[in-house]
PDB file of C-alpha atoms and ligand atoms in Angstrom:
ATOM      1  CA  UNK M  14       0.490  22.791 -49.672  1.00 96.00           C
ATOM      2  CA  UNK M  15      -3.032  23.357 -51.688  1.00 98.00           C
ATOM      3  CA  UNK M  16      -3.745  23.785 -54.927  1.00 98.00           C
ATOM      4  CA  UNK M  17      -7.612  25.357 -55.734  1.00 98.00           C
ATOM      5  CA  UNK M  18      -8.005  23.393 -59.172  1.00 98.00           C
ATOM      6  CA  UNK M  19     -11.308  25.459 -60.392  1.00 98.00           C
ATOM      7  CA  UNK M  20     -11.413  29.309 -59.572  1.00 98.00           C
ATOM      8  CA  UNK M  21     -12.468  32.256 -61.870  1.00 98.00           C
ATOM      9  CA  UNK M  22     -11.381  35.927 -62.332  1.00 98.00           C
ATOM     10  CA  UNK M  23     -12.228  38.588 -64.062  1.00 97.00           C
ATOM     11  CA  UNK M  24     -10.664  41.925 -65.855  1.00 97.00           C
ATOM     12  CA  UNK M  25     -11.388  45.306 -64.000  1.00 96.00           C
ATOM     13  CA  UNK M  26     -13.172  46.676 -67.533  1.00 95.00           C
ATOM     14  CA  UNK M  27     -15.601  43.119 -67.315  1.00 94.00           C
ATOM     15  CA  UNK M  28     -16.231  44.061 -64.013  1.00 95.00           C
ATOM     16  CA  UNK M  29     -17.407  47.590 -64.282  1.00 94.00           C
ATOM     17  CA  UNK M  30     -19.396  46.875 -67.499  1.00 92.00           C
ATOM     18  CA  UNK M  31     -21.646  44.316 -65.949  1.00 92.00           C
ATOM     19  CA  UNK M  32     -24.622  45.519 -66.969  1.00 91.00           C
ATOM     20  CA  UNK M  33     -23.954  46.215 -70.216  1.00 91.00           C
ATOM     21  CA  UNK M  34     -23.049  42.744 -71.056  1.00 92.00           C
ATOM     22  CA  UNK M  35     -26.044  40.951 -69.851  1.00 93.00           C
ATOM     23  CA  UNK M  36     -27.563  41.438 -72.992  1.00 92.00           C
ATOM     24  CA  UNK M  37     -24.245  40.145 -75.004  1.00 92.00           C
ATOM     25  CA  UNK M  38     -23.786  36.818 -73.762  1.00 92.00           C
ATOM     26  CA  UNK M  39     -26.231  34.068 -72.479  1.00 92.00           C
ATOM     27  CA  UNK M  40     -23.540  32.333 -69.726  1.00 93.00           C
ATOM     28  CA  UNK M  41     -22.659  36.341 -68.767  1.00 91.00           C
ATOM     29  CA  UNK M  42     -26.750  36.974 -68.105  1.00 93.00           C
ATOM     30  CA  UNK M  43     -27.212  33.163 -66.436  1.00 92.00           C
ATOM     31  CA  UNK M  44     -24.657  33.593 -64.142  1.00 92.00           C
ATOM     32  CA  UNK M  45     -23.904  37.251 -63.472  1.00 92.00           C
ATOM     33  CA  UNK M  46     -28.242  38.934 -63.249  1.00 92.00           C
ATOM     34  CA  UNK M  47     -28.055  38.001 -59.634  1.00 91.00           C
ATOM     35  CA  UNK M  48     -26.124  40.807 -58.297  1.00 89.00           C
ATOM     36  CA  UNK M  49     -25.076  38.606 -55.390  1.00 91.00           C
ATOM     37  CA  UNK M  50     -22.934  36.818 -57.886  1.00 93.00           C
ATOM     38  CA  UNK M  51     -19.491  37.925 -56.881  1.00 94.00           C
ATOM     39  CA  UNK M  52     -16.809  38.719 -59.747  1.00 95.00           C
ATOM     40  CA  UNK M  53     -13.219  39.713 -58.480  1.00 97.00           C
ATOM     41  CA  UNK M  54      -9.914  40.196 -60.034  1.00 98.00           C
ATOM     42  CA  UNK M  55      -6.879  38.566 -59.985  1.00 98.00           C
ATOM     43  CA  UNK M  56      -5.111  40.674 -57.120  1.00 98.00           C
ATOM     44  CA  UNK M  57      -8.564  39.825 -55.232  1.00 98.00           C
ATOM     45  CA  UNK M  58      -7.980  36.161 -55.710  1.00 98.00           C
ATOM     46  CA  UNK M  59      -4.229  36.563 -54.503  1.00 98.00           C
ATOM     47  CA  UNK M  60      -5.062  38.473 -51.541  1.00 98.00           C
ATOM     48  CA  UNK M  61      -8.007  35.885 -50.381  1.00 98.00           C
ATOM     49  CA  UNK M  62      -5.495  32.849 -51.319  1.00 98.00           C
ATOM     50  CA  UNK M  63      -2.886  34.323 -48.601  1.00 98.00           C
ATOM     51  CA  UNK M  64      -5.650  34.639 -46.384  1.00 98.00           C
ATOM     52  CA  UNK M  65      -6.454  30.767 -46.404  1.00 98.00           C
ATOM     53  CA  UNK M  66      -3.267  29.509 -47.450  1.00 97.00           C
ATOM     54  CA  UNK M  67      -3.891  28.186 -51.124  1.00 98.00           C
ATOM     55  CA  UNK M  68      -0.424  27.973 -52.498  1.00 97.00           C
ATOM     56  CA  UNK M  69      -1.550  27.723 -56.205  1.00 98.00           C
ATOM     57  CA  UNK M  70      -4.851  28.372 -58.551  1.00 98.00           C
ATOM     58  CA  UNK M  71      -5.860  27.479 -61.633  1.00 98.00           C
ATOM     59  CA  UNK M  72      -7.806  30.288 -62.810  1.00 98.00           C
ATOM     60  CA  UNK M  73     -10.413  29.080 -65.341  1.00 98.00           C
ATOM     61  CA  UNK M  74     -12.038  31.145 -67.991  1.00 97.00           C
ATOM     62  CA  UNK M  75     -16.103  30.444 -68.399  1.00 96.00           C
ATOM     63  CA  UNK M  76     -17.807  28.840 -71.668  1.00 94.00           C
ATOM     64  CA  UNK M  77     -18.683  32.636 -72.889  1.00 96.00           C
ATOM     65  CA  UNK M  78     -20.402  32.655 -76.383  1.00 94.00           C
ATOM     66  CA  UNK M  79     -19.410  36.328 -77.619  1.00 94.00           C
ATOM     67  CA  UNK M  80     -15.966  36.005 -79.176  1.00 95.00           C
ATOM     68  CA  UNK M  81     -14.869  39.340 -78.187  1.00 95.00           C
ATOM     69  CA  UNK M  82     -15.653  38.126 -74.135  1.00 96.00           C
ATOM     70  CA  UNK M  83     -13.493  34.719 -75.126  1.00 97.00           C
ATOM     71  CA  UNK M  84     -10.724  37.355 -75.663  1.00 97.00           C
ATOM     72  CA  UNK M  85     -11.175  39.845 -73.317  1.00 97.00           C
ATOM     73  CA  UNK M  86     -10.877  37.520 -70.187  1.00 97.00           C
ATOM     74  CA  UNK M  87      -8.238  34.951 -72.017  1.00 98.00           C
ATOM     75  CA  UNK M  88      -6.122  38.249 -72.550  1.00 98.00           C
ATOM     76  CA  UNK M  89      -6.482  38.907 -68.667  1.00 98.00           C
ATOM     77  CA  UNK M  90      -5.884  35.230 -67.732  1.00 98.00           C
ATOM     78  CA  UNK M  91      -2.820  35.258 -69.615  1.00 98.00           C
ATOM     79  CA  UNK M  92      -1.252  38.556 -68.279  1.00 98.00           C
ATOM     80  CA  UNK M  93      -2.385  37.249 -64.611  1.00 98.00           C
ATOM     81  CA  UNK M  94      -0.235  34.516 -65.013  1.00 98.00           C
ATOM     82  CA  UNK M  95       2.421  36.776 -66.364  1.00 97.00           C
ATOM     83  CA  UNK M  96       2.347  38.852 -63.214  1.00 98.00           C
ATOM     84  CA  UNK M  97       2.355  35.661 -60.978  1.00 97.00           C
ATOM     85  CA  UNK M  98       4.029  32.613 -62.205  1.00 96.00           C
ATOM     86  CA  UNK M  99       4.306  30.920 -59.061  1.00 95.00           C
ATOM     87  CA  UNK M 100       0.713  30.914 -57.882  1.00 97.00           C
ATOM     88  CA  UNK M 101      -1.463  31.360 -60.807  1.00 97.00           C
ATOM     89  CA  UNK M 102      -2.150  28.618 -63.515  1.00 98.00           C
ATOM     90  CA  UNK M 103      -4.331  29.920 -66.157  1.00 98.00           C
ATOM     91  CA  UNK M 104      -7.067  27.952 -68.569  1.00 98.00           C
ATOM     92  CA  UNK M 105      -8.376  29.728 -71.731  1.00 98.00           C
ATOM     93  CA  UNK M 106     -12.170  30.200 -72.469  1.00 98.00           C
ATOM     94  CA  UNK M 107     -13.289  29.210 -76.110  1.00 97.00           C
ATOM     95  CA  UNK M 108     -16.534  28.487 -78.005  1.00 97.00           C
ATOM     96  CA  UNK M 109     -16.228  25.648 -79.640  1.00 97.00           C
ATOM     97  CA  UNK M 110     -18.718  26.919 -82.670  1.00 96.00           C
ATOM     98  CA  UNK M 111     -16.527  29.703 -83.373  1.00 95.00           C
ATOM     99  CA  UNK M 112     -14.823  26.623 -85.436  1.00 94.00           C
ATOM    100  CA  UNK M 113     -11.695  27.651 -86.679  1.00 96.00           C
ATOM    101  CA  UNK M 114     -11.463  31.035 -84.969  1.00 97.00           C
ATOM    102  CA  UNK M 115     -11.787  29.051 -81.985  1.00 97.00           C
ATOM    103  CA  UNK M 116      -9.124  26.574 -82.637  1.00 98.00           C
ATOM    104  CA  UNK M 117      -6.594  29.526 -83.278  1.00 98.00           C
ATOM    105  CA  UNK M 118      -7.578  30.951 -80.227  1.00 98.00           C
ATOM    106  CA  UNK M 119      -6.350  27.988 -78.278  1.00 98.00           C
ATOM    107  CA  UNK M 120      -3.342  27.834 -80.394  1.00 98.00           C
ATOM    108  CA  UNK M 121      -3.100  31.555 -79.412  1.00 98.00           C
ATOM    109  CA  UNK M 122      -3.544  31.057 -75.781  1.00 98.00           C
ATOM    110  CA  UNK M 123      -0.886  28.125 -75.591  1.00 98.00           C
ATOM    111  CA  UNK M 124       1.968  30.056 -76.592  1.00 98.00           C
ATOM    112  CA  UNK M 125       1.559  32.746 -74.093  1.00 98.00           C
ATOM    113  CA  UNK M 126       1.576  30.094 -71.466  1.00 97.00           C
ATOM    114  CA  UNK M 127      -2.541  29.035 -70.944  1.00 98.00           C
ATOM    115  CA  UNK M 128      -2.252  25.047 -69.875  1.00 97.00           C
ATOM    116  CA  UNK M 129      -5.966  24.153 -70.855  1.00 98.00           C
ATOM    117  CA  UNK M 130      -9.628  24.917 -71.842  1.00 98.00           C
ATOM    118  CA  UNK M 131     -12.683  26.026 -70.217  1.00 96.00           C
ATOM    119  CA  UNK M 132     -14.596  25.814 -67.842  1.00 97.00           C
ATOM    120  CA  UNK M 133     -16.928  24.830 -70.956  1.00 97.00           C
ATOM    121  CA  UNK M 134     -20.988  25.716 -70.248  1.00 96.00           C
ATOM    122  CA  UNK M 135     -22.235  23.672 -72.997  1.00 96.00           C
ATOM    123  CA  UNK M 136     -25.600  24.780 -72.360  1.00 94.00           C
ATOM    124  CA  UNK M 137     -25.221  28.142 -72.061  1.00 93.00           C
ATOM    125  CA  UNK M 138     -22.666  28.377 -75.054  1.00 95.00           C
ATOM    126  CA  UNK M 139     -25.657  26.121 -77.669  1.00 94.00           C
ATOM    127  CA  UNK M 140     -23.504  23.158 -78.169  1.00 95.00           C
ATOM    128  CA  UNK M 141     -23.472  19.855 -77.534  1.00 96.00           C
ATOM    129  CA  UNK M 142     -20.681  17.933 -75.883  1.00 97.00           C
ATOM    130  CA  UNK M 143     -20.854  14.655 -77.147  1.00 96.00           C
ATOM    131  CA  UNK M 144     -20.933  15.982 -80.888  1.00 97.00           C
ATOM    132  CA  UNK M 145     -17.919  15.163 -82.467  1.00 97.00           C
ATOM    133  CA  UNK M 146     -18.432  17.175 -85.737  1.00 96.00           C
ATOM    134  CA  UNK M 147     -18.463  20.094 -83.034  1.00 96.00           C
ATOM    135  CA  UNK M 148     -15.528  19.564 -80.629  1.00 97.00           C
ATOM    136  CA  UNK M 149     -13.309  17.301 -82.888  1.00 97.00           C
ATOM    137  CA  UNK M 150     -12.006  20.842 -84.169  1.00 96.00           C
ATOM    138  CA  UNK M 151     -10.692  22.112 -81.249  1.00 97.00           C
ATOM    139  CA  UNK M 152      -9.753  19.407 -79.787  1.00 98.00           C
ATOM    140  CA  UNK M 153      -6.991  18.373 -82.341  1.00 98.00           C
ATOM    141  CA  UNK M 154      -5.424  21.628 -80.977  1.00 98.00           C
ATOM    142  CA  UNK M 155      -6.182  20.829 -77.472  1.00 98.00           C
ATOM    143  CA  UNK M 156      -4.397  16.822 -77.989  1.00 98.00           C
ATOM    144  CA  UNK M 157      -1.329  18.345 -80.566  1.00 97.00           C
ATOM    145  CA  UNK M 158      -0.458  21.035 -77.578  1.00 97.00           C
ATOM    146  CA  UNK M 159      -1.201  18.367 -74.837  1.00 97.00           C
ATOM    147  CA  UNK M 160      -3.586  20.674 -72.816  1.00 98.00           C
ATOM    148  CA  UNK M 161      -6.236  20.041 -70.271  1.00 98.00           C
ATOM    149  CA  UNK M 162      -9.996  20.234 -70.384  1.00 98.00           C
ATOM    150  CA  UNK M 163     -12.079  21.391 -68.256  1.00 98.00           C
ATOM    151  CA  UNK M 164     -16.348  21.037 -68.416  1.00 98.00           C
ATOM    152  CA  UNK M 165     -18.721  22.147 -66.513  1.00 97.00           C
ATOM    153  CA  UNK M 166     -21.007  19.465 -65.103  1.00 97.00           C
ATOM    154  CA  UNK M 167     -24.648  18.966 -63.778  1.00 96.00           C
ATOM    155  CA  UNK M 168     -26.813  16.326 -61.369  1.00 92.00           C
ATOM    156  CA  UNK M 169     -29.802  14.851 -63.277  1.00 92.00           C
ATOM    157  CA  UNK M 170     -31.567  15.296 -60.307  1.00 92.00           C
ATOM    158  CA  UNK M 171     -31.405  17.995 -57.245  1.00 91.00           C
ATOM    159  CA  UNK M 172     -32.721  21.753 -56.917  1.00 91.00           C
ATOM    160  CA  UNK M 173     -32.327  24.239 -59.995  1.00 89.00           C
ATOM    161  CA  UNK M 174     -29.419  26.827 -59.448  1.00 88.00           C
ATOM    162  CA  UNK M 175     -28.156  29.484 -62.151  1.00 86.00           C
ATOM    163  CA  UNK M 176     -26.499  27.165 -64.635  1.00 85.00           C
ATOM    164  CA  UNK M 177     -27.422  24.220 -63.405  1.00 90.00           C
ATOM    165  CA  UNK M 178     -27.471  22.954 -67.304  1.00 88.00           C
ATOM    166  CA  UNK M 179     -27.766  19.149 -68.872  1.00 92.00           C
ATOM    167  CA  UNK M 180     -24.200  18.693 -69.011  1.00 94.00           C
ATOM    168  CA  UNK M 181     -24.691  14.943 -66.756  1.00 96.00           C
ATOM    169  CA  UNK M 182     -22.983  12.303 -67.083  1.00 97.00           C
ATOM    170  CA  UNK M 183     -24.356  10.539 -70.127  1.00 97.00           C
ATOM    171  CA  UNK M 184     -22.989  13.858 -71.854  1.00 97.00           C
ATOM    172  CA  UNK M 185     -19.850  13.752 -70.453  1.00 98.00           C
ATOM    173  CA  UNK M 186     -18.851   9.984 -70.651  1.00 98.00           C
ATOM    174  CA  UNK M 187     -20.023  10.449 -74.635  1.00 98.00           C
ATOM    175  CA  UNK M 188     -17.328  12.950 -74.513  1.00 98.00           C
ATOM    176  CA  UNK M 189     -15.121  11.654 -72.607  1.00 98.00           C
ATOM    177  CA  UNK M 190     -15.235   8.369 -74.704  1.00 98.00           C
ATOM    178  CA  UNK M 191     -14.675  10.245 -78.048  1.00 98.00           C
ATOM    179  CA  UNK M 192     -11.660  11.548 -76.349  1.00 98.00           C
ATOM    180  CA  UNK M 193      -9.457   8.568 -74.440  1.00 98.00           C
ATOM    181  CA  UNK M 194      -5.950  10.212 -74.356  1.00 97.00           C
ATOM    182  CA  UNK M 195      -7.004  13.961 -73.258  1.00 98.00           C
ATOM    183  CA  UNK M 196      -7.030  14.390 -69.642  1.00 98.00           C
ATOM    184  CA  UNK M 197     -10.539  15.543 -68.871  1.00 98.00           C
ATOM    185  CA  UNK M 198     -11.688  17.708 -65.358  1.00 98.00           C
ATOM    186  CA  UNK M 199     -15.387  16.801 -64.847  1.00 98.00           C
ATOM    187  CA  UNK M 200     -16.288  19.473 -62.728  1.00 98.00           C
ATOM    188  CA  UNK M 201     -17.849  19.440 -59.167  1.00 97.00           C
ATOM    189  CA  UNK M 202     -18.253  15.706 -58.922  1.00 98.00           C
ATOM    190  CA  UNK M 203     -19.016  15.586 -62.541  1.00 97.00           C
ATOM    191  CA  UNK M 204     -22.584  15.829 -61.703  1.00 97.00           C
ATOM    192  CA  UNK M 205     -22.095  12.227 -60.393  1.00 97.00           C
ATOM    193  CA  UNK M 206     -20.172  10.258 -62.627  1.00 98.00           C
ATOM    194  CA  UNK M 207     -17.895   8.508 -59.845  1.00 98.00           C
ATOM    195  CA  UNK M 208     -20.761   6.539 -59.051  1.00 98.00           C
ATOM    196  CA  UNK M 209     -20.957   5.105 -62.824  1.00 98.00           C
ATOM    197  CA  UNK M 210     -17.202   4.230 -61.838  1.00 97.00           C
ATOM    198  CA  UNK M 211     -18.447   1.124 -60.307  1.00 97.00           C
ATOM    199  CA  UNK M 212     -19.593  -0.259 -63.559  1.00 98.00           C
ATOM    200  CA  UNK M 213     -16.308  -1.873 -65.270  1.00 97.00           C
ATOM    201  CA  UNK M 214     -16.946  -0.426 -68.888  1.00 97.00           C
ATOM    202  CA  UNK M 215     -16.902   3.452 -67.309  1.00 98.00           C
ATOM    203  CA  UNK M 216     -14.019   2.638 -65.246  1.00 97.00           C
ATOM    204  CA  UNK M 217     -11.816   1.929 -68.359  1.00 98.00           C
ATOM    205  CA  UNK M 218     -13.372   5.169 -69.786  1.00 98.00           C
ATOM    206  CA  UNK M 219     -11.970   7.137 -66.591  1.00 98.00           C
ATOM    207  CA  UNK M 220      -8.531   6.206 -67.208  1.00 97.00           C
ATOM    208  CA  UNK M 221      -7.499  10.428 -68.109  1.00 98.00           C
ATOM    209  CA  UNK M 222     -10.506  11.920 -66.053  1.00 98.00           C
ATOM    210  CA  UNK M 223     -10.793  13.757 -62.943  1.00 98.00           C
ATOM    211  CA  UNK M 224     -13.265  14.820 -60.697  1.00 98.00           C
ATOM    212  CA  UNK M 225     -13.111  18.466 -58.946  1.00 98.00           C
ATOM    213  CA  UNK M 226     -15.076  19.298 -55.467  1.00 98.00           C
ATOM    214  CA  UNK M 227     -15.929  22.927 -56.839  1.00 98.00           C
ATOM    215  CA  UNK M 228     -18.604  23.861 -55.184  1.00 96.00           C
ATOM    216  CA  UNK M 229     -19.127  20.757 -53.141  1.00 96.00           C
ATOM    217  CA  UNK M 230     -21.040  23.359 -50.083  1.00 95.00           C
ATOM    218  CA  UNK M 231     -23.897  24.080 -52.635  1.00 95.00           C
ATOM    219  CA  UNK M 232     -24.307  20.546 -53.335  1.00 95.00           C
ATOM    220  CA  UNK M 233     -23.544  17.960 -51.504  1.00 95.00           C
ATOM    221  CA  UNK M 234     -23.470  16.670 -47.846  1.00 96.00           C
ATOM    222  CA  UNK M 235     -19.996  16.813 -46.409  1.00 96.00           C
ATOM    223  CA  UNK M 236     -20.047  12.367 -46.810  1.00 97.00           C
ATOM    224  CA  UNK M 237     -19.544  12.858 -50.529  1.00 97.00           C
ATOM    225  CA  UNK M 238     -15.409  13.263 -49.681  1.00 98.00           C
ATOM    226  CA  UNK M 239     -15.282   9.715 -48.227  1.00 98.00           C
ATOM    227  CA  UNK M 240     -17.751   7.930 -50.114  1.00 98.00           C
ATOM    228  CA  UNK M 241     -16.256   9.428 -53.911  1.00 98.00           C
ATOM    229  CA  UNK M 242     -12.691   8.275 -52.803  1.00 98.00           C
ATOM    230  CA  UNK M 243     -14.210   4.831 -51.618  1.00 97.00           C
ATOM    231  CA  UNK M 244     -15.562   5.140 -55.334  1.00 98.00           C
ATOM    232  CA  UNK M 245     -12.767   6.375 -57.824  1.00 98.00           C
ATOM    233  CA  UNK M 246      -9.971   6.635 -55.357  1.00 98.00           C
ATOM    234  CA  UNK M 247      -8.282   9.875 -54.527  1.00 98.00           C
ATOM    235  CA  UNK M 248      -5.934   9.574 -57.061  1.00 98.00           C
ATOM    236  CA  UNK M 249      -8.939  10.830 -59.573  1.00 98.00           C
ATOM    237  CA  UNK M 250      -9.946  14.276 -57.571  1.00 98.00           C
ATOM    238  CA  UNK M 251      -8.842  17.429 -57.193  1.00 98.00           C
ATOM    239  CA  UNK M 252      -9.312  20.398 -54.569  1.00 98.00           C
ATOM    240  CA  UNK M 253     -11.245  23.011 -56.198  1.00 98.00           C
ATOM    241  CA  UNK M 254     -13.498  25.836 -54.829  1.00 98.00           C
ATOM    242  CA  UNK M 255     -14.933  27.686 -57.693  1.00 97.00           C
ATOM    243  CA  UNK M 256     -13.943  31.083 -55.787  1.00 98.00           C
ATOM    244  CA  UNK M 257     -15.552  33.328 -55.796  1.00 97.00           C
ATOM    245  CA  UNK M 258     -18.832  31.588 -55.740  1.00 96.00           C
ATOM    246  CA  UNK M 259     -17.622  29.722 -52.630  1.00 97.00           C
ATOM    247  CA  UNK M 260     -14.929  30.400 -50.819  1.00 98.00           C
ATOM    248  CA  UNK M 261     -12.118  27.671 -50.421  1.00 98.00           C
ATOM    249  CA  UNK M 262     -11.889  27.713 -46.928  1.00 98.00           C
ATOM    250  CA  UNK M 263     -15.712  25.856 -46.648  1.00 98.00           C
ATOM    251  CA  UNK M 264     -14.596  23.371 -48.649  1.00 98.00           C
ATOM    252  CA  UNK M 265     -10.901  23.014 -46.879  1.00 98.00           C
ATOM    253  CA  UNK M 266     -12.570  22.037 -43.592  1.00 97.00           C
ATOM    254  CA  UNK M 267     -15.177  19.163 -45.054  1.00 97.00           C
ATOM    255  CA  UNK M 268     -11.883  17.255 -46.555  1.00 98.00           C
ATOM    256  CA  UNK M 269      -9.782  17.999 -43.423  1.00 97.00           C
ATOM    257  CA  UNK M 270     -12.732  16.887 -41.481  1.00 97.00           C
ATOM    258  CA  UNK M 271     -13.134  14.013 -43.435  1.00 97.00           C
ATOM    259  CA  UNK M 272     -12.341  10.061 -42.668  1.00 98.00           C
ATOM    260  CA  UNK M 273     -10.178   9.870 -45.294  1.00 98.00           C
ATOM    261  CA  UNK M 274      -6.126   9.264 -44.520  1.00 98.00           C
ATOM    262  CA  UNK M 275      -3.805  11.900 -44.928  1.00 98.00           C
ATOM    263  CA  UNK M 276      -2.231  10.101 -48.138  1.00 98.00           C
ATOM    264  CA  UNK M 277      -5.488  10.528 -49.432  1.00 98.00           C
ATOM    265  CA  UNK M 278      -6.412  14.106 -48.757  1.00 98.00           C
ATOM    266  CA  UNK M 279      -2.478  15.204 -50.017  1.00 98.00           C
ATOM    267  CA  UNK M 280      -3.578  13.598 -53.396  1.00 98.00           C
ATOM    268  CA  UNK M 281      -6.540  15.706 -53.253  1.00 98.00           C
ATOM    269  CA  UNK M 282      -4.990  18.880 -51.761  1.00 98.00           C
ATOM    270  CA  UNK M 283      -2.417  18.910 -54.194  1.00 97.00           C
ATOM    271  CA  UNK M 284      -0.596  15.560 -55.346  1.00 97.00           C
ATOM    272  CA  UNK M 285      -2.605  15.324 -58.099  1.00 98.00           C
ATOM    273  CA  UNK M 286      -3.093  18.579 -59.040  1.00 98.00           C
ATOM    274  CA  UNK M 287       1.126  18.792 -59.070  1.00 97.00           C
ATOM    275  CA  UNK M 288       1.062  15.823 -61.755  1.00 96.00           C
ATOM    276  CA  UNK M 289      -1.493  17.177 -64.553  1.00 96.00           C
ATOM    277  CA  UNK M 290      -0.742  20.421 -64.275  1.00 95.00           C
ATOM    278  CA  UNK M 291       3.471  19.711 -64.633  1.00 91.00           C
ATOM    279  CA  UNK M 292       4.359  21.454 -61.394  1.00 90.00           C
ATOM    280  CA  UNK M 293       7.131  18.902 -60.297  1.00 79.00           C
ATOM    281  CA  UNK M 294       9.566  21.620 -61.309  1.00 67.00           C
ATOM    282  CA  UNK M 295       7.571  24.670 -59.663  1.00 65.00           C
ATOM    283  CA  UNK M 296       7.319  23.727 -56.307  1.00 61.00           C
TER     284      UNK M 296
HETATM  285 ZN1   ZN Y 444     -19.282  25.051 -63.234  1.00 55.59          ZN
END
C-alpha cells in the first residue's frame, strides 16, 4: 500500500489557458512561465498512479491569489474526488487575505467532501504566515471542521528554484506555535525543521506536525530518509511526490533503498498517512 501525501492537478480549461493566466496570478506566473513545468489532470494522475502502484493521493490545490483560480481548481478538486472516492483525497486552495470570502470558501469546500487547506505559497500569495491577525480567520474554520493544513516550505540556504520562497522554519514554527491543536503538513522536509526537533522546546511544538518528502530528488541527497527518521521518527513523515513536478516512483526507490526498517518505511508509505487523513474505514 502507498499513499502520495502532496500531488497537484489541474482542470482541462486551466490547462489550455496557460498563457493567459500568467498575467492573473503571481504563484500561476512563478511556477507555470517555464513551459517545462508539467500540469496534468486528474485522469492523468490516475493513470500514472496505476502505473507505479500508488493506492491513494491527496491532491492539493496551490496558494493561488486570484479568487476566481481558488475556485476554479477547488471546484475540480472536489468533483475529482467525486469521480474517485477510493483513490483521490482532495485539499482546497484559499487565500487567506480574501478574509471572510476565504473562510466561506473553506466552509464551502468541507461540505462537498475537501479534508484540508493548501498547499499555501505564502510568498507568492503576499502574506505572512506567522501573522495571526491574517490566518486566525481562516483558521477558526479550518479547527471548527477539524481539517488539515498544508504549507509550502523553503531551506534558508541551497540553490534558488521557482518558488523557492521564505517560508523556513522560523516562519513555520511561529505558525505552527500559534496553532497547537491543528495538524500541520510542513512540506518537503519543512525546509528543515526536523533538525530544530532536537531542541526540546520545538519538539513539544511538533506534537500535530508532519513532515512530507515532496520533492525530496530536487533537494536532498538520498541520506535525508534515514537521518530525518533518526531525527523526528517516522511516525512524523509522510510519502509525498509533488507529481507532477517529480514523479513518485524517484522518490519510492530512495525510501525502499533506504536503512530504515520496514515498520518504519510502512509509517511513511502509508501508516501515517491512513491516521490523519481518517482512512481506517477506506481501506
Ligand atoms: Zn511546495
Amino acid at each position: 500500500m502507498i499513499i502520495d501525501s502532496h500531488v497537484h492537478i489541474f482542470p482541462e480549461t486551466l490547462i489550455l489557458n496557460r498563457k493567459n493566466l500568467l498575467d492573473k496570478d503571481l504563484t500561476f506566473r512563478t511556477l507555470f512561465s517555464n513551459n517545462n513545468a508539467k500540469m496534468v489532470t486528474a485522469e492523468d494522475l490516475i493513470f500514472n498512479m496505476d502505473k507505479e502502484s500508488i493506492d491513494i493521493s491527496v491532491i492539493l490545490s496551490m496558494g493561488w491569489q486570484d479568487s476566481g483560480i481558488v475556485r476554479e481548481v477547488n471546484d475540480y478538486i472536489i468533483d475529482s474526488v467525486k469521480r474517485y472516492p477510493d483513490r483521490l483525497i482532495g485539499f482546497a486552495g484559499v487565500n487567506p487575505l480574501h478574509g471572510n470570502a476565504a473562510a466561506n470558501e473553506i466552509d464551502r469546500c468541507h461540505k462537498l467532501g475537501l479534508s484540508g487547506i493548501g498547499e499555501l505559497h505564502p510568498d507568492t500569495q503576499g502574506f505572512n504566515l506567522s501573522d495571526k491577525n491574517v490566518m486566525d480567520n481562516i483558521m477558526e474554520v479550518v479547527q471548527e471542521n477539524n481539517m488539515i493544513v498544508n504549507t509550502h516550505s523553503s531551506e534558508p540556504v541551497g540553490h534558488l528554484y521557482d518558488g523557492k520562497g521564505h517560508t523556513r522554519p522560523e516562519v513555520l514554527l511561529n505558525f505552527i506555535n500559534n496553532y497547537l491543536d491543528t495538524t500541520i503538513i510542513c512540506s518537503h522536509w519543512g525546509g528543515g525543521l526536523p533538525f530544530y526537533s532536537l531542541m526540546p522546546e520545538v519538539d513539544c511544538s511538533l506534537k500535530n506536525v508532519y513532515f512530507d518528502t515532496s520533492a525530496t530528488t530536487l533537494l536532498y541527497d538520498r541520506k535525508i530518509f534515514d537521518i530525518s527518521v533518526s531525527l523526528v521518527g517516522s511516525n512524523k513523515i509522510l510519502f509525498g511526490s509533488d507529481f507532477p513536478l517529480v514523479n513518485p516512483k524517484f522518490i519510492k526507490k530512495h525510501l525502499d533503498q533506504s536503512n530504515n526498517s520496514e515498520v518504519d518505511k510502512i509509517n511513511i508509505f502509508y501508516e501515517n498517512a491512513k491516521k490523519i487523513f481518517r482512512l481506517e474505514s477506506f481501506i
